[in-house]
C-alpha cells in the first residue's frame, strides 16, 4: 500500500469512527466540542454520511494506486472544509470548536498531498 493510500485509509477510519459516534452517542460527541445536546435527527444524519464516506475512503485506500486520481481529488476538496467552518464561526453560526474538524481534514489532506508528491518524485527518479 502506497503512502498516499495509507493516508486515505486512515482518514477513512477517522470518518467511520466519527460517524459511528454521531450515530450511536451523538450528545457525547457534541459535548466533547462544547456544543449543546440535541434530540433532533440531524446529528445522526451527519453520522450516517460520515460513516458511508468513511467506507468509501477505506475501500479506496485498500485499492492502492489504482485510485490515485481520487486521492488527488481529495487534496483539492478536504482543505476547503476548514474554510467553510471558519466562515461559519465568523458569521456567528457556530462555536470556534467546530474549526477543529477542519484542522483534522486539512492535516489529513496535507499528509495525502505530501505522500503523493514523494511518490511522484520516486517514480521519476
CSV table of C-alpha atoms in Angstrom, one decimal:
chain,number,residue,atom,x,y,z
A,1,UNK,CA,0.0,0.0,0.0
A,2,UNK,CA,1.5,3.4,-1.0
A,3,UNK,CA,1.9,6.2,1.5
A,4,UNK,CA,-1.0,8.1,-0.2
A,5,UNK,CA,-3.2,5.0,0.1
A,6,UNK,CA,-2.4,4.7,3.7
A,7,UNK,CA,-3.3,8.3,4.4
A,8,UNK,CA,-6.7,7.8,2.6
A,9,UNK,CA,-7.3,4.6,4.5
A,10,UNK,CA,-6.5,6.2,7.9
A,11,UNK,CA,-8.7,9.2,7.1
A,12,UNK,CA,-11.5,6.7,6.3
A,13,UNK,CA,-11.1,5.1,9.7
A,14,UNK,CA,-11.4,8.5,11.3
A,15,UNK,CA,-14.6,9.2,9.3
A,16,UNK,CA,-16.1,5.8,10.3
A,17,UNK,CA,-15.3,6.3,14.0
A,18,UNK,CA,-16.7,9.9,14.0
A,19,UNK,CA,-19.7,8.7,12.0
A,20,UNK,CA,-20.4,5.9,14.5
A,21,UNK,CA,-20.0,8.3,17.4
A,22,UNK,CA,-22.6,10.7,15.9
A,23,UNK,CA,-24.9,7.8,15.1
A,24,UNK,CA,-24.7,6.0,18.5
A,25,UNK,CA,-23.6,8.6,21.1
A,26,UNK,CA,-24.3,11.9,19.4
A,27,UNK,CA,-24.7,14.0,22.5
A,28,UNK,CA,-21.4,12.7,23.9
A,29,UNK,CA,-19.7,13.8,20.7
A,30,UNK,CA,-21.3,17.1,20.8
A,31,UNK,CA,-20.3,17.6,24.5
A,32,UNK,CA,-16.7,17.0,23.7
A,33,UNK,CA,-16.8,20.0,21.5
A,34,UNK,CA,-18.9,22.0,23.9
A,35,UNK,CA,-21.9,22.0,21.6
A,36,UNK,CA,-25.4,21.8,23.1
A,37,UNK,CA,-27.2,18.5,23.2
A,38,UNK,CA,-29.8,17.8,20.6
A,39,UNK,CA,-32.7,15.5,20.3
A,40,UNK,CA,-33.0,16.3,16.6
A,41,UNK,CA,-32.0,13.7,14.0
A,42,UNK,CA,-29.6,15.9,12.1
A,43,UNK,CA,-26.6,14.7,14.0
A,44,UNK,CA,-27.4,11.1,13.2
A,45,UNK,CA,-27.9,12.0,9.6
A,46,UNK,CA,-24.4,13.6,9.6
A,47,UNK,CA,-23.1,10.5,11.3
A,48,UNK,CA,-24.6,8.3,8.6
A,49,UNK,CA,-23.0,10.5,5.8
A,50,UNK,CA,-19.6,10.3,7.6
A,51,UNK,CA,-19.9,6.6,8.1
A,52,UNK,CA,-20.7,6.0,4.4
A,53,UNK,CA,-18.0,8.4,3.3
A,54,UNK,CA,-15.5,6.6,5.6
A,55,UNK,CA,-16.4,3.3,3.9
A,56,UNK,CA,-15.6,4.8,0.5
A,57,UNK,CA,-12.2,6.2,1.8
A,58,UNK,CA,-11.3,2.8,3.4
A,59,UNK,CA,-12.1,0.9,0.2
A,60,UNK,CA,-10.3,3.5,-1.9
A,61,UNK,CA,-7.2,3.3,0.3
A,62,UNK,CA,-7.2,-0.5,0.0
A,63,UNK,CA,-7.1,-0.2,-3.8
A,64,UNK,CA,-3.6,1.3,-3.6
A,65,UNK,CA,-2.5,3.3,-6.6
A,66,UNK,CA,-5.5,2.1,-8.8
A,67,UNK,CA,-7.4,5.1,-7.4
A,68,UNK,CA,-4.6,7.7,-7.3
A,69,UNK,CA,-6.8,10.3,-9.1
A,70,UNK,CA,-9.3,10.0,-6.3
A,71,UNK,CA,-6.5,10.7,-3.8
A,72,UNK,CA,-5.6,13.8,-5.7
A,73,UNK,CA,-9.2,15.0,-5.9
A,74,UNK,CA,-9.4,14.7,-2.1
A,75,UNK,CA,-6.4,17.0,-1.7
A,76,UNK,CA,-8.5,19.7,-3.6
A,77,UNK,CA,-11.7,19.2,-1.5
A,78,UNK,CA,-10.7,18.4,2.0
A,79,UNK,CA,-8.8,21.6,2.7
A,80,UNK,CA,-11.9,23.6,1.8
A,81,UNK,CA,-13.6,22.2,4.9
A,82,UNK,CA,-11.7,24.5,7.2
A,83,UNK,CA,-12.5,27.5,5.0
A,84,UNK,CA,-16.3,26.8,5.3
A,85,UNK,CA,-16.0,26.2,9.1
A,86,UNK,CA,-14.1,29.4,9.7
A,87,UNK,CA,-16.7,31.3,7.8
A,88,UNK,CA,-19.5,29.7,9.8
A,89,UNK,CA,-17.7,30.7,13.0
A,90,UNK,CA,-17.1,34.3,11.8
A,91,UNK,CA,-20.7,34.6,10.8
A,92,UNK,CA,-21.7,33.6,14.4
A,93,UNK,CA,-23.4,30.4,13.1
A,94,UNK,CA,-21.1,28.0,15.1
A,95,UNK,CA,-18.7,27.9,18.0
A,96,UNK,CA,-15.0,28.1,17.3
A,97,UNK,CA,-14.5,24.5,18.4
A,98,UNK,CA,-16.1,23.4,15.0
A,99,UNK,CA,-12.9,24.6,13.4
A,100,UNK,CA,-11.1,21.5,15.0
A,101,UNK,CA,-12.9,19.3,12.5
A,102,UNK,CA,-11.5,21.4,9.7
A,103,UNK,CA,-8.0,21.2,11.1
A,104,UNK,CA,-8.2,17.4,11.0
A,105,UNK,CA,-9.3,17.5,7.4
A,106,UNK,CA,-6.6,19.9,6.5
A,107,UNK,CA,-3.8,18.0,8.2
A,108,UNK,CA,-5.0,14.7,6.6
A,109,UNK,CA,-5.2,16.4,3.1
A,110,UNK,CA,-1.6,17.7,3.6
A,111,UNK,CA,-0.5,14.2,4.5
A,112,UNK,CA,-2.0,12.8,1.4
A,113,UNK,CA,-0.6,15.6,-0.8
A,114,UNK,CA,2.9,15.1,0.6
A,115,UNK,CA,2.7,11.4,0.1
A,116,UNK,CA,1.6,11.9,-3.5
A,117,UNK,CA,4.4,14.3,-4.1
A,118,UNK,CA,7.1,12.0,-2.6
A,119,UNK,CA,5.7,9.0,-4.6
A,120,UNK,CA,5.7,11.1,-7.8
A,121,UNK,CA,9.4,12.1,-7.2
A,122,UNK,CA,10.3,8.4,-6.5
A,123,UNK,CA,8.8,7.3,-9.8
A,124,UNK,CA,10.6,10.0,-11.8
A,125,UNK,CA,14.0,9.4,-10.2
